[in-house]
Coordinates of C-alpha atoms and ligand atoms in Angstrom, one line a residue:
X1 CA 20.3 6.7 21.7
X2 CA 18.3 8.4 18.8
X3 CA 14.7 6.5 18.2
X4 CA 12.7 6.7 15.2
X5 CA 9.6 9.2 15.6
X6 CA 6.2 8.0 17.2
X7 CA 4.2 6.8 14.7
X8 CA 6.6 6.3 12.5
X9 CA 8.2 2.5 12.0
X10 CA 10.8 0.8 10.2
X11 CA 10.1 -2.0 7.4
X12 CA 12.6 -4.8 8.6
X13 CA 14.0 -7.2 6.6
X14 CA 12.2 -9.8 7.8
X15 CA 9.0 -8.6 7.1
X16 CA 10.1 -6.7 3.5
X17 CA 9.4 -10.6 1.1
X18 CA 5.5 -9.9 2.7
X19 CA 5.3 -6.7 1.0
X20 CA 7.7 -7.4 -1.9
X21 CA 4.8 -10.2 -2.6
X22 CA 1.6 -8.0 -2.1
X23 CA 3.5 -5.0 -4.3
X24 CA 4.0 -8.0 -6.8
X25 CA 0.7 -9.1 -6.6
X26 CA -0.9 -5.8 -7.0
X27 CA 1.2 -4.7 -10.0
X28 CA 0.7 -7.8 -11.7
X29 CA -3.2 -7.4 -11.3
X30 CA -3.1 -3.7 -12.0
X31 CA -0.9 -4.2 -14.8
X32 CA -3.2 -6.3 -16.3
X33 CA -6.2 -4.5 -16.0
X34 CA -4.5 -1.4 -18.2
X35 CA -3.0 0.3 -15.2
X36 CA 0.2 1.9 -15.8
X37 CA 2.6 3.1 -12.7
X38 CA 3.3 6.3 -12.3
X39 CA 6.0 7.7 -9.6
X40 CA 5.2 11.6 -7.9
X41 CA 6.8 13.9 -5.8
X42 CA 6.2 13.1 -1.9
X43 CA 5.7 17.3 -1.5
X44 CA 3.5 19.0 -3.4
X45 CA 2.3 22.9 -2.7
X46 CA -0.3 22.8 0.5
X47 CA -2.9 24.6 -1.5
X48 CA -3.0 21.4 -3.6
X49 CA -4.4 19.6 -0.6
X50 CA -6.3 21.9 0.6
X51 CA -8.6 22.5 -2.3
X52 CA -8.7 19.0 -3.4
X53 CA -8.9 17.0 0.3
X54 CA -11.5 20.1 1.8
X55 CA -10.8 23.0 4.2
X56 CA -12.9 20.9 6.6
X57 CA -11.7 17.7 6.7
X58 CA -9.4 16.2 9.8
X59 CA -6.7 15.8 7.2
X60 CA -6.1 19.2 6.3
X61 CA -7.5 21.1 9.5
X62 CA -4.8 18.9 11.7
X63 CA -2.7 16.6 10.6
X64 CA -0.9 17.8 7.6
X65 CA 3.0 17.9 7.7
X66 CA 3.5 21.5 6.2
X67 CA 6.1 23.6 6.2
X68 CA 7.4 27.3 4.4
X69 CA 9.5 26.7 1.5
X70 CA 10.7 30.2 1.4
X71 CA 9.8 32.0 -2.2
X72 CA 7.9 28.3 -2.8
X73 CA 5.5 29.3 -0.1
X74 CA 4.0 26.3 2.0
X75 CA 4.4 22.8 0.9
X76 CA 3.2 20.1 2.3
X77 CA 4.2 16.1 3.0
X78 CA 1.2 14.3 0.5
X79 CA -0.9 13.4 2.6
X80 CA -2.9 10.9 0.1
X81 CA -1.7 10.1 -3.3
X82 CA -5.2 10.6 -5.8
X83 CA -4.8 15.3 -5.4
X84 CA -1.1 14.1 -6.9
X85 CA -2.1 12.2 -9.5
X86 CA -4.7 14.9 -10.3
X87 CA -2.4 17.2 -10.4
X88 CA 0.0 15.3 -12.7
X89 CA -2.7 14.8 -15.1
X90 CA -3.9 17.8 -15.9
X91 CA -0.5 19.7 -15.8
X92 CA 1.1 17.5 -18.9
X93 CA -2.6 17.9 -20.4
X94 CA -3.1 14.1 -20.5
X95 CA -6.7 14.5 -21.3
X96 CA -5.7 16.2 -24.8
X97 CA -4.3 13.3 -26.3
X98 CA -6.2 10.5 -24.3
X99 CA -8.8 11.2 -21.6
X100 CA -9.5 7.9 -20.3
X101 CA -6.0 6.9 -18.5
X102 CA -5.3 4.3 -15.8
X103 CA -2.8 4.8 -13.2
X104 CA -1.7 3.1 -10.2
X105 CA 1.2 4.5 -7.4
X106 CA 2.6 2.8 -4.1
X107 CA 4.5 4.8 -1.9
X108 CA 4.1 6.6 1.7
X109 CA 1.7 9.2 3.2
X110 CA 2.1 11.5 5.8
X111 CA -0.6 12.2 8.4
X112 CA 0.2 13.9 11.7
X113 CA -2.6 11.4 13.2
X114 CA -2.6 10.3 16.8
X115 CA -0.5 7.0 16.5
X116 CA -2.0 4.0 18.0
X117 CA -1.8 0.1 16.2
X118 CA -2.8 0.2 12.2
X119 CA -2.5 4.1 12.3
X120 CA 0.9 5.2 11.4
X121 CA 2.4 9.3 10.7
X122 CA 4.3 8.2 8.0
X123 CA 1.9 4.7 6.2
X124 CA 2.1 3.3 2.3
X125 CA -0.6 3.5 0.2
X126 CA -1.1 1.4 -2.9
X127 CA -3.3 3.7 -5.2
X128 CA -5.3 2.9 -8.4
X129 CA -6.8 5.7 -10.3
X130 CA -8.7 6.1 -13.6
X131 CA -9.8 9.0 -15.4
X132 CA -11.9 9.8 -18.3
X133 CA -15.2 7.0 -17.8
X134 CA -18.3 7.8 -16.2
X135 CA -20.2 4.6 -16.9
X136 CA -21.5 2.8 -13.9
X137 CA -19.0 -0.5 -15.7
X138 CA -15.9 1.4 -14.0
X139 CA -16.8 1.5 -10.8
X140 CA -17.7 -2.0 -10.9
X141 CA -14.6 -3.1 -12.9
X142 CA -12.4 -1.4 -10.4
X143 CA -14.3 -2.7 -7.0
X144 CA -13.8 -6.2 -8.6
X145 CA -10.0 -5.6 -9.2
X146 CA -9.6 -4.3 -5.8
X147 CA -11.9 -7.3 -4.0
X148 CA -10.0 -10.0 -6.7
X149 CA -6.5 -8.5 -5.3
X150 CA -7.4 -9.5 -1.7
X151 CA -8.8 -12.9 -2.8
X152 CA -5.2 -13.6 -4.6
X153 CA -3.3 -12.7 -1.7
X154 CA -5.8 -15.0 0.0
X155 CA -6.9 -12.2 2.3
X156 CA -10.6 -13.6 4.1
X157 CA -11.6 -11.6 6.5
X158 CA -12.3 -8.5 4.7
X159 CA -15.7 -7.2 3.1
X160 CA -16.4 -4.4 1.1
X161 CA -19.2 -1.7 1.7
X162 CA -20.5 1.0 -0.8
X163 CA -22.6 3.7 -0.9
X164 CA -23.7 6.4 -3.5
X165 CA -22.7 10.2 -2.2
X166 CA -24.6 11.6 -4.7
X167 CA -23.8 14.7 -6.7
X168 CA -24.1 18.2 -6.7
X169 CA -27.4 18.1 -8.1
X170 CA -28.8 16.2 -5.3
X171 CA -26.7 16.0 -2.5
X172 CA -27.7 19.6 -1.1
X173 CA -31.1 18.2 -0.5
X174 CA -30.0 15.5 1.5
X175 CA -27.3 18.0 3.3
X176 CA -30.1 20.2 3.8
X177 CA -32.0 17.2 5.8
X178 CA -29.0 15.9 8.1
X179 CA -28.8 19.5 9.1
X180 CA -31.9 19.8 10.3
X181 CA -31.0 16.5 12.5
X182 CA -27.8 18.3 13.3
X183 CA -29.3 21.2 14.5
X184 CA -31.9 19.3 16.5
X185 CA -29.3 17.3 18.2
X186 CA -26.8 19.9 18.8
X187 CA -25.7 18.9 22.3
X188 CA -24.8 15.2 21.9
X189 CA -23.0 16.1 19.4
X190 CA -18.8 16.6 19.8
X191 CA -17.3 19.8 19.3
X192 CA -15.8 18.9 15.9
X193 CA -19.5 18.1 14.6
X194 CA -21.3 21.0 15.9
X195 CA -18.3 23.0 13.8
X196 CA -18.7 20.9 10.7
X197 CA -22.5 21.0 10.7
X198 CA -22.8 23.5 9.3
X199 CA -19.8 23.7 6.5
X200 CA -19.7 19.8 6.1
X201 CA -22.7 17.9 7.4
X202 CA -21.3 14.3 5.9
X203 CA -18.5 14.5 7.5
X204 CA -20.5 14.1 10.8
X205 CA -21.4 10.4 9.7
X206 CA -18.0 9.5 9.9
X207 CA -17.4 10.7 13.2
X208 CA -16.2 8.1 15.7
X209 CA -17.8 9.7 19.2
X210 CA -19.8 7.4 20.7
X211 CA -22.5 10.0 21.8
X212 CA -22.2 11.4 17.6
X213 CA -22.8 8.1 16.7
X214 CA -25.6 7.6 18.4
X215 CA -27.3 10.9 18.5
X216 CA -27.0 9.9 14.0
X217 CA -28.0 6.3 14.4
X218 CA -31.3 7.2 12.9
X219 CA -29.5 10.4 10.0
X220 CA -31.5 9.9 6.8
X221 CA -29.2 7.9 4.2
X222 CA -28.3 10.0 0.9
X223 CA -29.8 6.8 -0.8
X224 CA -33.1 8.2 0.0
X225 CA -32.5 11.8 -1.9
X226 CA -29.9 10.6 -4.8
X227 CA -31.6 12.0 -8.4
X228 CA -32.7 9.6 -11.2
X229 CA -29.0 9.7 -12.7
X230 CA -27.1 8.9 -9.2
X231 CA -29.9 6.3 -8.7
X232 CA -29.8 4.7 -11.8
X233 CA -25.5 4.7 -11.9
X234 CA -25.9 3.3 -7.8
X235 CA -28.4 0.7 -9.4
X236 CA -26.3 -0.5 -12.4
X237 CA -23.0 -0.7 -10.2
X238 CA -25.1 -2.8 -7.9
X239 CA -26.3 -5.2 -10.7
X240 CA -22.7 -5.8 -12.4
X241 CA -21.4 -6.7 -9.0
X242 CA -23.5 -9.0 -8.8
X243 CA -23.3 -10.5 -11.9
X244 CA -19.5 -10.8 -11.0
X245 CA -20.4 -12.8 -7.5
X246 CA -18.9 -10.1 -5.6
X247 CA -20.3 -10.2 -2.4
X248 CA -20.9 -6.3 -1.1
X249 CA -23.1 -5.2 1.5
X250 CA -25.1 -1.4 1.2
X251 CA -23.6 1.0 4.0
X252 CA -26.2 3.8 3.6
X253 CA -24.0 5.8 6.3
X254 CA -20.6 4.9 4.2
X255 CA -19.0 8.9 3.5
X256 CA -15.2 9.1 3.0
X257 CA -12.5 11.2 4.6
X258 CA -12.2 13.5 1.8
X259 CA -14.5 16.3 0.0
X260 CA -14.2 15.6 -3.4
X261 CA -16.4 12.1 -3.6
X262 CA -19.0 11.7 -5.3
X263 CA -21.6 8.8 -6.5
X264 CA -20.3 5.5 -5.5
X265 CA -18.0 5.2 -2.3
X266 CA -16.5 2.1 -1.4
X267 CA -14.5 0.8 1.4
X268 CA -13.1 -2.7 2.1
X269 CA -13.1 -3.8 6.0
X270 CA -11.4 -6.2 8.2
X271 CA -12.3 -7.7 11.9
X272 CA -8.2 -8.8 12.7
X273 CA -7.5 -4.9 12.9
X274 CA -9.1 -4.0 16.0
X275 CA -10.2 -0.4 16.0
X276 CA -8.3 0.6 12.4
X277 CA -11.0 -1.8 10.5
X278 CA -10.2 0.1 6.9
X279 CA -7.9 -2.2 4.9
X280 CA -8.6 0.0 1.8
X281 CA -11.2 3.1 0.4
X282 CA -12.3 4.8 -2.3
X283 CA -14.6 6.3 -4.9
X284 CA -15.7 8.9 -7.8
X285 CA -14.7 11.5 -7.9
X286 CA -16.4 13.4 -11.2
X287 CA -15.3 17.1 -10.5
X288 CA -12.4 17.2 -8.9
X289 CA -10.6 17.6 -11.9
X290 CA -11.8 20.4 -13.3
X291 CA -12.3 22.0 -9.4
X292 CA -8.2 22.2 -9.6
X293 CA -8.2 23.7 -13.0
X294 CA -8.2 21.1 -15.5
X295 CA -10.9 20.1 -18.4
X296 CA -14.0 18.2 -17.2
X297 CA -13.1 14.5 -16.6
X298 CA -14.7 12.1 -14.8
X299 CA -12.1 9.6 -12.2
X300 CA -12.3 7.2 -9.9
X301 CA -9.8 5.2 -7.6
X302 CA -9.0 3.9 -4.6
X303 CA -6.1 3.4 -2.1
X304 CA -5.1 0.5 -0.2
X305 CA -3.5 0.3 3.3
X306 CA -0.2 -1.4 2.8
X307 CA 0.7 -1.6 6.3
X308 CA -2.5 -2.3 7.8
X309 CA -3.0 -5.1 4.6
X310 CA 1.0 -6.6 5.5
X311 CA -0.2 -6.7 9.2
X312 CA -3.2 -9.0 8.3
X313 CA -1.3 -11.3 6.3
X314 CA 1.6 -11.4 8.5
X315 CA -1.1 -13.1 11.3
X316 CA -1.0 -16.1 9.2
X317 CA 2.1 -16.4 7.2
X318 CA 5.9 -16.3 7.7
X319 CA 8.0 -14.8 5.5
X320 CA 10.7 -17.5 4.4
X321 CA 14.1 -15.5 4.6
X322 CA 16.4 -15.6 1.5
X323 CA 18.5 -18.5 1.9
X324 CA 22.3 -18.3 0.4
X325 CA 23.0 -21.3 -1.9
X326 CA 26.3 -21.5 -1.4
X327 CA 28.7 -20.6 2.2
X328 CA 32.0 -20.4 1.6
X329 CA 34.1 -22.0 3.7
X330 CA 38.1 -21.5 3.2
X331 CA 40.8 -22.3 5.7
X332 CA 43.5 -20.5 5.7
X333 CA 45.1 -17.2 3.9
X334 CA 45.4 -18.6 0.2
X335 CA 41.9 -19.9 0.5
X336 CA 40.0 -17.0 2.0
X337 CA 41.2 -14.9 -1.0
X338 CA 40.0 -17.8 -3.5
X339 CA 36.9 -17.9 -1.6
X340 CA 36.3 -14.3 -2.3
X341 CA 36.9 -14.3 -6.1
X342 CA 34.6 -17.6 -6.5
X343 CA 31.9 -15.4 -4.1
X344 CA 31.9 -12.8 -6.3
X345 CA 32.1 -14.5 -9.1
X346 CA 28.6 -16.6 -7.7
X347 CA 26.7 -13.8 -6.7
X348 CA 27.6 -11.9 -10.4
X349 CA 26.4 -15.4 -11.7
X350 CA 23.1 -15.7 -9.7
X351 CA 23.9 -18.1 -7.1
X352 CA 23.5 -16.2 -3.7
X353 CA 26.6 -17.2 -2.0
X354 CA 27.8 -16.1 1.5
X355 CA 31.6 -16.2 3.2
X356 CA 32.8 -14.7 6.4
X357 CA 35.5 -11.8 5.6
X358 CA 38.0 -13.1 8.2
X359 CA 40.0 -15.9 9.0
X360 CA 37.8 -18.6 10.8
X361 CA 38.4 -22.7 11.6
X362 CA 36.3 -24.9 10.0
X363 CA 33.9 -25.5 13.5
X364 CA 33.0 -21.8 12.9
X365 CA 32.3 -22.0 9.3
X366 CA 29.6 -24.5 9.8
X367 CA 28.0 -22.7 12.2
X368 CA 27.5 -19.8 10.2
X369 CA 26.4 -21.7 7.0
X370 CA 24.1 -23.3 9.6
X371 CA 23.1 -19.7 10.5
X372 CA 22.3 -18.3 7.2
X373 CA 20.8 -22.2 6.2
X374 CA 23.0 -22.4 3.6
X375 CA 22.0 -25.1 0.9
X376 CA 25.4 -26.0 0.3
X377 CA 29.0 -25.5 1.8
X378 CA 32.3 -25.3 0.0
X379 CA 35.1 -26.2 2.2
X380 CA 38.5 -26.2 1.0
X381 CA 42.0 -25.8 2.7
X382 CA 45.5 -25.7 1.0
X383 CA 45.6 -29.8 1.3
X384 CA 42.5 -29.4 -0.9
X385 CA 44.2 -26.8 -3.2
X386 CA 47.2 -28.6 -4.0
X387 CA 44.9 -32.3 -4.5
X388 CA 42.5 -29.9 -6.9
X389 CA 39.3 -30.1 -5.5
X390 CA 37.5 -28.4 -3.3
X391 CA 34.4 -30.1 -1.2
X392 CA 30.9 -29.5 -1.6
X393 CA 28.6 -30.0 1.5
X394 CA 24.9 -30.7 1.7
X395 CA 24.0 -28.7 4.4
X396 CA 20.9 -31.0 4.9
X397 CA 22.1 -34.2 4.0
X398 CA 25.5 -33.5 5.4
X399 CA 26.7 -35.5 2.0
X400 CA 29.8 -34.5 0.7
X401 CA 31.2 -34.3 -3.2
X402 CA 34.3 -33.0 -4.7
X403 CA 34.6 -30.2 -7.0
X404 CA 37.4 -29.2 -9.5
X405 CA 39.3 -26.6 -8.4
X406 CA 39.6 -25.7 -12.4
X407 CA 36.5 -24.3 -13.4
X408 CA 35.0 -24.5 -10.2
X409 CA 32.2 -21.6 -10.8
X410 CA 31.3 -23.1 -13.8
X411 CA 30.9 -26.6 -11.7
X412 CA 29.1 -25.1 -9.1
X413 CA 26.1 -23.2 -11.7
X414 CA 25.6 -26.4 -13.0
X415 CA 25.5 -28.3 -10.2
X416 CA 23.2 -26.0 -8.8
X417 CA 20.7 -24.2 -10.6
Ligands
AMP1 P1 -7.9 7.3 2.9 O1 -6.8 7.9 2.0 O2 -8.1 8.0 4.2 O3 -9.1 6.9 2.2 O4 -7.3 5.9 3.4 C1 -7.2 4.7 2.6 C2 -6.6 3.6 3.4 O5 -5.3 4.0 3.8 C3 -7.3 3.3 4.6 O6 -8.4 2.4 4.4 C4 -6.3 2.7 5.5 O7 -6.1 1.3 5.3 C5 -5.0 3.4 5.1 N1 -4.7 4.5 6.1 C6 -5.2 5.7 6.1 N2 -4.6 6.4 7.2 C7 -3.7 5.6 7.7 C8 -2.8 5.8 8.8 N3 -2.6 6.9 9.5 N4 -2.0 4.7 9.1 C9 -2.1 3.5 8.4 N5 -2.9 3.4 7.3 C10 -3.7 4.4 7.0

């Protein structure tokens, strides 16, 4: 028998209403806040990635799902949606008409990632982006509509961290003084970090080693080099989330996965995970726009987990399956082919309704309507037929009511809806 891919997973039906409801719930608050949805290809050229994401980060130095296109050259699976988005932007020269534009995107990533629970090759992302506002009221407008989302879907255990990166005014100071720690500490550090060291310092603080960890326990924090602009945008996004009574703590060690951050980085964490504690991440990203060729715009955004986040909620909730309203029941020949007109005729007419295609006794039809938990059967024979009526069941109640056989759709809406 052919299995599905390690690391990759099906969505079953039983689980889809979960994610049906958190989609819902995060168009509806997107949608409100000015975000409009916006669909993109799931390949995009690998140089996209690789000049937006960083030579040097895990995602494109390993686990990128790329392939040669022929005369395309080599194209890649997206591995994150916000390069995308970028790219979208400044190719139908968005920014001419309207800088400031507010997206949002759900779909799936692909990252050739060692599988293990809450890490996925093939994961969904729901992604919020917004381009053309630098002010520090962003950044707290869009950690608010992030931390709200979770609080509607009635997700608890989760809190959110930030941090300022900096920018490229002062961030090479602060690069300059991990390295020195970096090169002091050389051999308790991992083979990955010694190579990063020196191309990407940051990316050392995110390592997971435990001997990296520790040897960095005691790195200097950005926080203490950012320049009187990062400090005072770091400051003011502080002081609005506060106003707003969203609780946040202050992870000086907070960098991201990807190069182009800068100033405020945020992520949202959960304890119900285990070791796969990011529910959702994100940040500034000032030049990252104009690094891929467009005009200078400032952006900002973030991308949500939708696995990890329906694997959270589905620790406390069941998802109620769709019930028909109606299980057709015929006996006989004459019946079944009524059945299936008035079926048809339900389901055209909104009333979910449910028969079995062959010829069955009336023991086995109330199983099955039992089965599906039907509301309602409709059980009718040729006795019924020639009487003209047909006999509605409550499924439930087991009480029984007869239905005109003339008009009996029409009936049956009424009765029901
Ligand atoms: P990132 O794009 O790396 O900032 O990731 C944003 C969010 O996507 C993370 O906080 C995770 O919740 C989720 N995520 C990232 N990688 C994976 C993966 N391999 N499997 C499942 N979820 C993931």
């Amino acid at each position: 028998m052919i299995q599905l891919i390690k690391g990759f997973k099906d969505i079953l039906p039983e689980e889809i209403s979960l994610w049906q409801e958190i989609e819902a719930a995060a168009r509806e608050m997107f949608e409100n806040f000015g975000y409009r949805e916006i669909r993109l290809p799931i390949v995009e050229k690998s140089e996209l990635f690789a000049r937006s994401i960083g030579d040097t980060t895990d995602i494109v130095e390993k686990e990128m799902y790329t392939f040669d296109d022929g005369r395309r050259g080599l194209v890649t699976l997206r591995p994150e949606a916000t390069a995308s988005v970028v790219r979208s932007y400044i190719q139908h020269k968005m920014a001419a008409e309207d800088p400031i534009r507010k997206f949002y995107t759900i779909g799936p990533m692909f990252r050739r990632e060692r599988p293990q629970k809450g890490r996925y090759r093939q994961f969904y992302q729901i992604d919020a982006e917004v381009f053309g506002i630098a002010s520090p009221l962003i950044d707290a407008q869009i950690i608010l509509m992030l931390v709200s989302l979770f609080e509607r879907l009635e997700v608890t255990d989760v809190s959110a961290h930030i941090n300022c990166l900096g920018c490229p005014t002062c961030r090479p100071f602060f690069q300059k003084a991990l390295y020195s720690l970096l090169e002091a500490k050389k051999d308790a550090l991992c083979e990955n970090c010694v190579r990063r060291s020196e191309k990407n310092p940051l990316r050392t603080l995110d390592c997971k080693v435990p001997s990296c960890r520790e040897a960095l326990a005691e790195a200097p924090s950005i926080l203490d080099f950012l320049c009187s602009d990062c400090k005072t945008h770091f400051d003011t996004v502080k002081q609005l989330l506060d106003k707003q009574n969203i609780h946040y703590q202050v992870d000086r060690h907070l960098v991201r996965g990807l190069d182009y951050y800068t100033r405020t980085a945020f992520e949202i964490l959960t304890t119900s995970l285990g070791a796969q504690n990011a529910v959702a991440g994100g940040g500034r990203y000032d030049g990252l726009v104009q690094a891929l060729g467009g005009p200078s715009v400032p952006a900002i955004g973030f991308a949500i987990g939708f696995d990890r986040l329906a694997e959270i909620l589905s620790q406390t909730r069941t998802a109620a399956a769709k019930r028909p309203k109606i299980y057709m029941a015929p006996l006989g020949e004459t019946c079944r082919t009524l059945a299936f007109e008035w079926a048809c005729a339900l389901n055209l007419s909104g009333v979910p309704t449910e028969m079995d295609f062959e010829d069955r006794n009336l023991k086995h039809h109330m199983k099955r309507a039992d089965k599906f938990h039907a509301a309602h059967a409709l059980i009718f024979g040729d006795n019924e037929l020639t009487q003209g009526h047909a006999v509605l069941r409550n499924m439930e109640t087991r009480e029984q009511k007869e239905i005109p056989i003339v008009n009996l759709v029409t009936h049956i809406i009424n009765l029901i809806r």
